mmCIF file of C-alpha atoms and ligand atoms in Angstrom:
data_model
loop_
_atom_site.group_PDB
_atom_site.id
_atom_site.type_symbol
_atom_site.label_atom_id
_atom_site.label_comp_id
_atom_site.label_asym_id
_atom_site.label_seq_id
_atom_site.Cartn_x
_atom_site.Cartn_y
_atom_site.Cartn_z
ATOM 1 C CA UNK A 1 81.096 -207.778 -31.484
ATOM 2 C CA UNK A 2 80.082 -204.979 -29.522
ATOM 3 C CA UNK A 3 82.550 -201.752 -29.865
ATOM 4 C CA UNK A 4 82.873 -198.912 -26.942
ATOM 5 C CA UNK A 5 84.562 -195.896 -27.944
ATOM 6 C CA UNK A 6 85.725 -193.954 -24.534
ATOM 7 C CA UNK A 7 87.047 -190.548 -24.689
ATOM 8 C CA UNK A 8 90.208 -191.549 -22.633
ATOM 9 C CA UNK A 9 91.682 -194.363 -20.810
ATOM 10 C CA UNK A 10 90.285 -193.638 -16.902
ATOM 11 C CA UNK A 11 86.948 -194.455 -18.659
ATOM 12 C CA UNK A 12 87.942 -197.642 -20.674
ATOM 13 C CA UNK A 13 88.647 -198.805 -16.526
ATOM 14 C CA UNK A 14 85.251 -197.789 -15.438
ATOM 15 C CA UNK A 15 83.324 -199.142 -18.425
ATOM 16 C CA UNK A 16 84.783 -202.170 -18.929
ATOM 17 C CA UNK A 17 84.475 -203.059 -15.119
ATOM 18 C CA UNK A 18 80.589 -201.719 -15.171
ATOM 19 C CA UNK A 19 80.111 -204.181 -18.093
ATOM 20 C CA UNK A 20 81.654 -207.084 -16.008
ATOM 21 C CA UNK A 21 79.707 -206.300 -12.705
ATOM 22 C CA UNK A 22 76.567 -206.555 -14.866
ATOM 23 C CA UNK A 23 77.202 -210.154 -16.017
ATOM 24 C CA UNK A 24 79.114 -211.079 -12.988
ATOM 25 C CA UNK A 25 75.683 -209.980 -10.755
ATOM 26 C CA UNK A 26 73.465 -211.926 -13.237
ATOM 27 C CA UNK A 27 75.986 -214.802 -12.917
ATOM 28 C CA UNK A 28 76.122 -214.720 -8.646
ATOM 29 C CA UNK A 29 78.948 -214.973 -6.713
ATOM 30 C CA UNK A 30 80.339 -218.026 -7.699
ATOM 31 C CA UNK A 31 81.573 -216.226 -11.023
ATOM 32 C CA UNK A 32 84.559 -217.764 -12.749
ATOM 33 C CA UNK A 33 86.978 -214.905 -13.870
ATOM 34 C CA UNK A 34 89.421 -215.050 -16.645
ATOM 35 C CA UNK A 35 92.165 -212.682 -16.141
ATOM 36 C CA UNK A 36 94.950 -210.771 -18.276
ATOM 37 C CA UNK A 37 98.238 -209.426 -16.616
ATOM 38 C CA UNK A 38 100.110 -206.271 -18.377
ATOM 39 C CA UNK A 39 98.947 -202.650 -18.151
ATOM 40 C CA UNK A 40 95.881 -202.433 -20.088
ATOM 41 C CA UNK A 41 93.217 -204.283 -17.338
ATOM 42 C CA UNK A 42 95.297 -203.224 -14.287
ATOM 43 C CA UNK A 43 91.951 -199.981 -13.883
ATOM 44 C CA UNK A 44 89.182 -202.516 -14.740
ATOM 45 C CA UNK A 45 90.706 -205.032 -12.278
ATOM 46 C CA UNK A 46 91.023 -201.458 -9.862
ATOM 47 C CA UNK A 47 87.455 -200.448 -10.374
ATOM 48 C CA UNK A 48 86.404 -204.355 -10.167
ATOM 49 C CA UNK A 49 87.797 -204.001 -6.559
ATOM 50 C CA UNK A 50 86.340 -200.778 -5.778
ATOM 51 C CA UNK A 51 83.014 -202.192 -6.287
ATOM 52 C CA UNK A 52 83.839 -205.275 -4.502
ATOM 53 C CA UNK A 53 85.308 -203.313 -1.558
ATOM 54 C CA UNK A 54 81.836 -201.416 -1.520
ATOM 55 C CA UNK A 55 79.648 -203.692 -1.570
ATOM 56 C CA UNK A 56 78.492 -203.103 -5.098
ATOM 57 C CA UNK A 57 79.535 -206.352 -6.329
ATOM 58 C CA UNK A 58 79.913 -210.008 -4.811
ATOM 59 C CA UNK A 59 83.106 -212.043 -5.678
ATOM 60 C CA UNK A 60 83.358 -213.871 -2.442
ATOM 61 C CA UNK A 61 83.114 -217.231 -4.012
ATOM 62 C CA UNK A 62 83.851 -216.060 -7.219
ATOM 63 C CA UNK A 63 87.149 -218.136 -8.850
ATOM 64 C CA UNK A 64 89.590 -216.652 -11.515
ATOM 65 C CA UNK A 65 91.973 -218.148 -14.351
ATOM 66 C CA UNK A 66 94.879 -216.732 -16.076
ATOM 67 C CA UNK A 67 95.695 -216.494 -19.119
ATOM 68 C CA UNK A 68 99.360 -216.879 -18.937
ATOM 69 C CA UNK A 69 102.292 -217.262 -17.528
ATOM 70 C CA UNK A 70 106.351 -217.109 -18.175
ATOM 71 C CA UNK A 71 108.410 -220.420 -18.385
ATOM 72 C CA UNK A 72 111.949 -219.472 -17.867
ATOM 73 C CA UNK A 73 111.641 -217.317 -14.323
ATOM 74 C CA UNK A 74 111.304 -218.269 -10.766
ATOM 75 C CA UNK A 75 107.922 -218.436 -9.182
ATOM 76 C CA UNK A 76 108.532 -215.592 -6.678
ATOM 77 C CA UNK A 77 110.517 -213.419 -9.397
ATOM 78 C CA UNK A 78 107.945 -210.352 -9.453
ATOM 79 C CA UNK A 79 107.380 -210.359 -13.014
ATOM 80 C CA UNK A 80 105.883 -213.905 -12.669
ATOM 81 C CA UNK A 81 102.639 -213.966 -13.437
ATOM 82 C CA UNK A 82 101.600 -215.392 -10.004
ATOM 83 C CA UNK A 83 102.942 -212.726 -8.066
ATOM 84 C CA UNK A 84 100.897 -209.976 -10.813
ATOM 85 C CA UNK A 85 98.136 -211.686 -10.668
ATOM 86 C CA UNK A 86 97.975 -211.828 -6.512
ATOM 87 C CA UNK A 87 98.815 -208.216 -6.764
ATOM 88 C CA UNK A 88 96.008 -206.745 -9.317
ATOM 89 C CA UNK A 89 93.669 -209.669 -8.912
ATOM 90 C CA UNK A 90 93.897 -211.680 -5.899
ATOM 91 C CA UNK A 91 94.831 -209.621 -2.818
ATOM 92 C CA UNK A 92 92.453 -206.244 -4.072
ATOM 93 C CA UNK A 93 89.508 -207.921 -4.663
ATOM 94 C CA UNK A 94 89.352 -209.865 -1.884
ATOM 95 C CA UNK A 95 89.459 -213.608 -3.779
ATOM 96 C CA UNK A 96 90.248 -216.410 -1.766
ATOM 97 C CA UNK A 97 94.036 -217.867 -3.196
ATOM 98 C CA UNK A 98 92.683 -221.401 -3.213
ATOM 99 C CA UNK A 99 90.565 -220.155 -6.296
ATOM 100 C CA UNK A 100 93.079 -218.497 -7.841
ATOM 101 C CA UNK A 101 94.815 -220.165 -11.128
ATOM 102 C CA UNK A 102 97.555 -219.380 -12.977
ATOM 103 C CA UNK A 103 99.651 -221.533 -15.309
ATOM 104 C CA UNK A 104 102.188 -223.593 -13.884
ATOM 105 C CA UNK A 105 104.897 -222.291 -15.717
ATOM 106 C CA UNK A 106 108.083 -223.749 -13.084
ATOM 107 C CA UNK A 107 106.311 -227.451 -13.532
ATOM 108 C CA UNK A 108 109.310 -229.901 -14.528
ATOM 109 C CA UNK A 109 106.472 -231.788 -17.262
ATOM 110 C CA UNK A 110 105.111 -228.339 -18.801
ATOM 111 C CA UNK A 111 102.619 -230.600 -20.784
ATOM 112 C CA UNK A 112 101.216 -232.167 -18.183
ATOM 113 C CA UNK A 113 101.018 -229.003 -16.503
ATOM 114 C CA UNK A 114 98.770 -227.354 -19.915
ATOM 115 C CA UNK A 115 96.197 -230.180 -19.604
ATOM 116 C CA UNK A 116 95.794 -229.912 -15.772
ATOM 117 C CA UNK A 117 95.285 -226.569 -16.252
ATOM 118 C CA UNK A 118 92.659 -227.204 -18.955
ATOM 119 C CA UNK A 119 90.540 -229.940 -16.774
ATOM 120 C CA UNK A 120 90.624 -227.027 -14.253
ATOM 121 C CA UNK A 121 89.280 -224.805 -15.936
ATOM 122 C CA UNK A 122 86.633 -227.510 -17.084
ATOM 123 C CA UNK A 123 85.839 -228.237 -13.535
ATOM 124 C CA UNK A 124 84.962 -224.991 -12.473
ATOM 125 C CA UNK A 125 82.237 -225.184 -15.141
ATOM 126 C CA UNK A 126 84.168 -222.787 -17.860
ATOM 127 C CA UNK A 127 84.898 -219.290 -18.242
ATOM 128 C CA UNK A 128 81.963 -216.621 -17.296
ATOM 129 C CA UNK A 129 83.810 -213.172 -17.805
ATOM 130 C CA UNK A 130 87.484 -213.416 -19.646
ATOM 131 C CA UNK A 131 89.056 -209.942 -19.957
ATOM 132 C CA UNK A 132 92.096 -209.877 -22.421
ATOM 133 C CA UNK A 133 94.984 -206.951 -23.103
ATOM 134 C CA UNK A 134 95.951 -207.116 -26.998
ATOM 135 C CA UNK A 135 99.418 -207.286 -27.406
ATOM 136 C CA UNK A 136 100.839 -204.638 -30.510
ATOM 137 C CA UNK A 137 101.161 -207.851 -32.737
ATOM 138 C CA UNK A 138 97.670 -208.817 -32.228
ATOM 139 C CA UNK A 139 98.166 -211.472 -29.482
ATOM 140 C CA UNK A 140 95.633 -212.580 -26.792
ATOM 141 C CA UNK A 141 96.889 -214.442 -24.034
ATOM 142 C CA UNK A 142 100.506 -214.995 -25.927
ATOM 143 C CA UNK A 143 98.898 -216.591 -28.738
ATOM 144 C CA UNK A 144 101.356 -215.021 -31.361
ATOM 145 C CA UNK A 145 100.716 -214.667 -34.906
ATOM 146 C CA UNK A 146 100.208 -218.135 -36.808
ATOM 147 C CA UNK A 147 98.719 -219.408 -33.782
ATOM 148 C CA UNK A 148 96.165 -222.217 -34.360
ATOM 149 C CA UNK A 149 92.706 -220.498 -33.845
ATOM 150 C CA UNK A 150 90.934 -223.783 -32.185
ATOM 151 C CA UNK A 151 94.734 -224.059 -30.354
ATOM 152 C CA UNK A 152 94.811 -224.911 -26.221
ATOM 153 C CA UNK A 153 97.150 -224.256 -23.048
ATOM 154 C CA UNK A 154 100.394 -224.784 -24.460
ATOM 155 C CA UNK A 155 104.088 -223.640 -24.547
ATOM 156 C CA UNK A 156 104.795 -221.195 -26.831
ATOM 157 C CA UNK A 157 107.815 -219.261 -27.407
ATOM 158 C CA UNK A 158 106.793 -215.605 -27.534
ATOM 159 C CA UNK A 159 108.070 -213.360 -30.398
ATOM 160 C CA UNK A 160 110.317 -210.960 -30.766
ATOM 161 C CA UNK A 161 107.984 -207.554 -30.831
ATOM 162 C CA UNK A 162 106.460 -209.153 -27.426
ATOM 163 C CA UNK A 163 109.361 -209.543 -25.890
ATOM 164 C CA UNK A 164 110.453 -205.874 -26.734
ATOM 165 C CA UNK A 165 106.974 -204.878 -25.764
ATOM 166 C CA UNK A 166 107.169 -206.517 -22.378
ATOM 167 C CA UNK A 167 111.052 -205.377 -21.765
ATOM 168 C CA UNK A 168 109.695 -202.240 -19.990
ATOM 169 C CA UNK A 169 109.178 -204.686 -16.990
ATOM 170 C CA UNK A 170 112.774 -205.912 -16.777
ATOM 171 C CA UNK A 171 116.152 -204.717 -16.082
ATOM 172 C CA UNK A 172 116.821 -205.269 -20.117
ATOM 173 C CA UNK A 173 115.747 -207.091 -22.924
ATOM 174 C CA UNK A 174 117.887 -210.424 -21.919
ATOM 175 C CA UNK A 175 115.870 -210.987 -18.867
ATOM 176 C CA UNK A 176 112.620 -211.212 -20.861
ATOM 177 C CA UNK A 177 111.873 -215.187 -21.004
ATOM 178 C CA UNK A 178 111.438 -216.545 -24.659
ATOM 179 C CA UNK A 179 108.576 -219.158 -23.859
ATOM 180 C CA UNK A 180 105.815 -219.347 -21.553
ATOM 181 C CA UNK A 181 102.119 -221.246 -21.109
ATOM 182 C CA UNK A 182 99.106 -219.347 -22.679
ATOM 183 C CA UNK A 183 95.981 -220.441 -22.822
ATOM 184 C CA UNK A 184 95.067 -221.231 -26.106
ATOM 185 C CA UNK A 185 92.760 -219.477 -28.791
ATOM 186 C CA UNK A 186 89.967 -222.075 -28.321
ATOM 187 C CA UNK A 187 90.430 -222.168 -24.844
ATOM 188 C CA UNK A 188 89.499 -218.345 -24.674
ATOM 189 C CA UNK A 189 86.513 -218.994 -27.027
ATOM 190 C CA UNK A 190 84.723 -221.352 -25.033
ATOM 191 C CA UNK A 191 84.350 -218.386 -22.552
ATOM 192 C CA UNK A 192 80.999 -216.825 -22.003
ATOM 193 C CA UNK A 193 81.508 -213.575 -22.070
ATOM 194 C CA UNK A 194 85.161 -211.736 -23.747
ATOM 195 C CA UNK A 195 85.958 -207.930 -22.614
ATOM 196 C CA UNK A 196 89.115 -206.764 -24.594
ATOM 197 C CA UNK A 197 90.580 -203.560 -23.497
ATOM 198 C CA UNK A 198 93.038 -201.694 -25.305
ATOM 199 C CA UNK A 199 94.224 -198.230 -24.672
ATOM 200 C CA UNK A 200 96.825 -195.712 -26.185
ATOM 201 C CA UNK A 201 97.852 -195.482 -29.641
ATOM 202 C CA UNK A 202 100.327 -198.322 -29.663
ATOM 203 C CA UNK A 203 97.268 -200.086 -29.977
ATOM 204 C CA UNK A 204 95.669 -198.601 -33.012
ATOM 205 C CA UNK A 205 96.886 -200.371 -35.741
ATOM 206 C CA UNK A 206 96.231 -204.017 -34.099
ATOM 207 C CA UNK A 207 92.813 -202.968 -33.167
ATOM 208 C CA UNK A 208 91.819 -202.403 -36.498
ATOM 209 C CA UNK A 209 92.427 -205.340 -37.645
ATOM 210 C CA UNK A 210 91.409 -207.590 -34.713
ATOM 211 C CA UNK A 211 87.800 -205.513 -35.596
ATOM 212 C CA UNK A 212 87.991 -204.741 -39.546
ATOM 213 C CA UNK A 213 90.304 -206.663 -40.966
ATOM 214 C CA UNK A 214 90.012 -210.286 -42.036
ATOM 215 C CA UNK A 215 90.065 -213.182 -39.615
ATOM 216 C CA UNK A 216 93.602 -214.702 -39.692
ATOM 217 C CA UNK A 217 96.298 -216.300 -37.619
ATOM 218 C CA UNK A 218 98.048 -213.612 -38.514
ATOM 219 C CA UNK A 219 96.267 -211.020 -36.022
ATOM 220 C CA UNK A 220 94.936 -213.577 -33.741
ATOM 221 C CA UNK A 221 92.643 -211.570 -32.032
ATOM 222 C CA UNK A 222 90.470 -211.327 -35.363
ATOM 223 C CA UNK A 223 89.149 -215.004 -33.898
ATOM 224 C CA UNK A 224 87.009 -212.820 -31.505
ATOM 225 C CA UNK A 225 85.017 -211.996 -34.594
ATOM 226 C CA UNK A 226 83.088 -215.278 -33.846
ATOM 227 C CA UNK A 227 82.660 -214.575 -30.281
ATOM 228 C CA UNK A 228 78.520 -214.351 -29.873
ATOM 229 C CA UNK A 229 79.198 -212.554 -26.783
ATOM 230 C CA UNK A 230 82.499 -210.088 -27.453
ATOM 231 C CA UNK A 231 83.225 -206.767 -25.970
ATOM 232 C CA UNK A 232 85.361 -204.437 -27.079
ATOM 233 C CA UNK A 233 86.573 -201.146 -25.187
ATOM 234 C CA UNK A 234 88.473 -198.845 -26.075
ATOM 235 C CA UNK A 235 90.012 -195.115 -25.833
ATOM 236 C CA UNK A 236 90.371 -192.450 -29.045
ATOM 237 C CA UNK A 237 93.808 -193.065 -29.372
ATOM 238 C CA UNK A 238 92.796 -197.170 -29.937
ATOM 239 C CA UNK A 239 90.201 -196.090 -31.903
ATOM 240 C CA UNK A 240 92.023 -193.809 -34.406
ATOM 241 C CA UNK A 241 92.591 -196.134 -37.130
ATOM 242 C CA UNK A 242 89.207 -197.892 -36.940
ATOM 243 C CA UNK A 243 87.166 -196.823 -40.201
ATOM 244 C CA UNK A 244 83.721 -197.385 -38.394
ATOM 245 C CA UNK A 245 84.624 -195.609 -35.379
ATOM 246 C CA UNK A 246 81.644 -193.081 -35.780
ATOM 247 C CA UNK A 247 79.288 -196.256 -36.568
ATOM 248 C CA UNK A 248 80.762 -197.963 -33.321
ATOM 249 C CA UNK A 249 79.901 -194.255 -31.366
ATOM 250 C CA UNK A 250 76.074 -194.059 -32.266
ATOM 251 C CA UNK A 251 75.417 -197.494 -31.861
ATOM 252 C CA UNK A 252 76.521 -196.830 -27.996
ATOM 253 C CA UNK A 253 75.165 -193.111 -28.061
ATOM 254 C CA UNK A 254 71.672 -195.025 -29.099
ATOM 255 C CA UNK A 255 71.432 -198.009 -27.116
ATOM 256 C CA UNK A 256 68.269 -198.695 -25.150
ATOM 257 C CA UNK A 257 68.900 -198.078 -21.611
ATOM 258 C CA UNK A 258 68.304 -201.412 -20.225
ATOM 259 C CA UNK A 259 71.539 -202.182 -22.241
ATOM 260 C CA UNK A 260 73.669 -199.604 -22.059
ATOM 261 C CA UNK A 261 76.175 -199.894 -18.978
ATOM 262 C CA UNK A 262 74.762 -197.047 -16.422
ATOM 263 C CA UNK A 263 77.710 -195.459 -14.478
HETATM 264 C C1 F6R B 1 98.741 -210.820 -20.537
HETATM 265 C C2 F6R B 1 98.481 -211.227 -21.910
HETATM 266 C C3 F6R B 1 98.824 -210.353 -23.058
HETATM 267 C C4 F6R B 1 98.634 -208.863 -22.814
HETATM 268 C C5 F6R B 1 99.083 -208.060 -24.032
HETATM 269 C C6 F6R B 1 98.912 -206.575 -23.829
HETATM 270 O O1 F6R B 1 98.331 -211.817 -19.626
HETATM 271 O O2 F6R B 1 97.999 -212.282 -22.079
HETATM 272 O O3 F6R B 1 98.045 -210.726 -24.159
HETATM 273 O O4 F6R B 1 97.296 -208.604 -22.521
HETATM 274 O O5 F6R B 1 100.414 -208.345 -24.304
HETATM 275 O O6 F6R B 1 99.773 -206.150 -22.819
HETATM 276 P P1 F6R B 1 99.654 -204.674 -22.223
HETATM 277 O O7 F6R B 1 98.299 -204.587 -21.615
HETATM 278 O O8 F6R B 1 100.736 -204.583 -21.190
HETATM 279 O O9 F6R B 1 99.826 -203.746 -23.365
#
């Protein structure tokens, strides 16, 4: 697991989207994205499209996946994760719709649905780059605590801190579905490469133990612990309960050049 501390949150953006446009250019254009709605990626997904937009990096065949999405709203309610991820994926960095996946989370056979969804994935030849958000609970995707850690896209009903966490998008708390389709814990594993970002110091506490604490259900991102190729960025305020966090700042103060990620 590879740990960068940034002094603020502009700079979790532009590092985690210089890490990405490294392994997306060694990949080629036909990279396969995995991509996170909620606030934390919405500057790496900005940056992403900056480069794109300047020629800096090609995604013009390049596909993407979601991780989730709600069951319980309408497609073209704009909390749906469709209509976020066309907004802060799809329509700024220039991907072509057709390539663009998100979890079919208004099908009338939701099962169905999870296992198309899986065999898609699967035929695009897996996961290159997945980013992920960390919810305060230590979800990725919606994976909530207890999850199975070898689990795949499913329904899940989403717990109640997530639901409060995600009520700042809605009118009020009611209008927060209870269930959704998340890709699953093994279904993010079998990804290539993992960037996590996590920013602010809601985040503190889960980020400690998705990085220091023991690998458990219980703080589902601790799975990433067996990710060969995991990348973890954070700001100070993420960082603050992390009791390596000076260990985690030399190691990236004292990286060789060829690979640290050059701004
Ligand atoms: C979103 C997702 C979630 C979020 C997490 C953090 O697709 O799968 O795991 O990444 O809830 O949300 P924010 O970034 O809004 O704090």
């Amino acid at each position: 697991m590879e740990v960068i501390i940034c002094p603020n949150a502009h700079r979790v953006g532009e590092v985690a989207a210089a890490k990405a446009a490294r392994i997306a250019a060694a990949i080629g254009p036909k990279v396969v994205l995995g991509v996170a709605t909620g606030s934390s990626p919405v500057q790496t997904f900005a940056e992403l499209a900056r480069l794109a937009k300047a020629g800096e990096l090609d995604l013009s065949q390049a596909s993407a996946f979601a991780l989730d999405e709600y069951v319980g709203i309408a497609e073209g309610h704009p909390q749906s994760y469709h209509q976020i991820i066309r907004k802060t994926v799809t329509e700024p960095m220039g991907l072509d719709p057709a390539r663009v996946h998100v979890p079919d989370g208004f099908a009338d056979d939701l099962a169905t649905a999870c296992a198309a969804y899986e065999e898609a994935i699967a035929a695009a030849g897996g996961v290159d780059i997945q980013f992920l958000g960390l919810g305060t609970n230590g979800h990725i995707g919606f994976n909530e605590p207890t999850s199975s850690l070898s689990s795949r896209t499913r329904i899940k009903t989403l717990a109640a801190r997530t639901r409060q966490d995600n009520a700042r998008f809605f009118a009020s708390i009611e209008d927060v579905p209870r269930h959704c389709l998340t890709q699953g814990l093994g279904t993010i594993m079998d990804a290539r490469h993992v960037i996590l970002v996590a920013t602010g110091s809601g985040k503190a506490h889960a980020i400690a133990q998705v990085i220091e604490g023991p690998i458990t259900a219980m703080f589902p991102g601790s799975v990433l612990q067996l990710h060969q190729q995991a990348t973890i960025v954070i700001d100070e305020e993420a960082a603050a309960e992390l009791a390596l966090a000076e260990y985690f700042k030399q190691t990236y103060a004292n990286l060789p050049d060829w690979q640290r990620v050059s701004l």
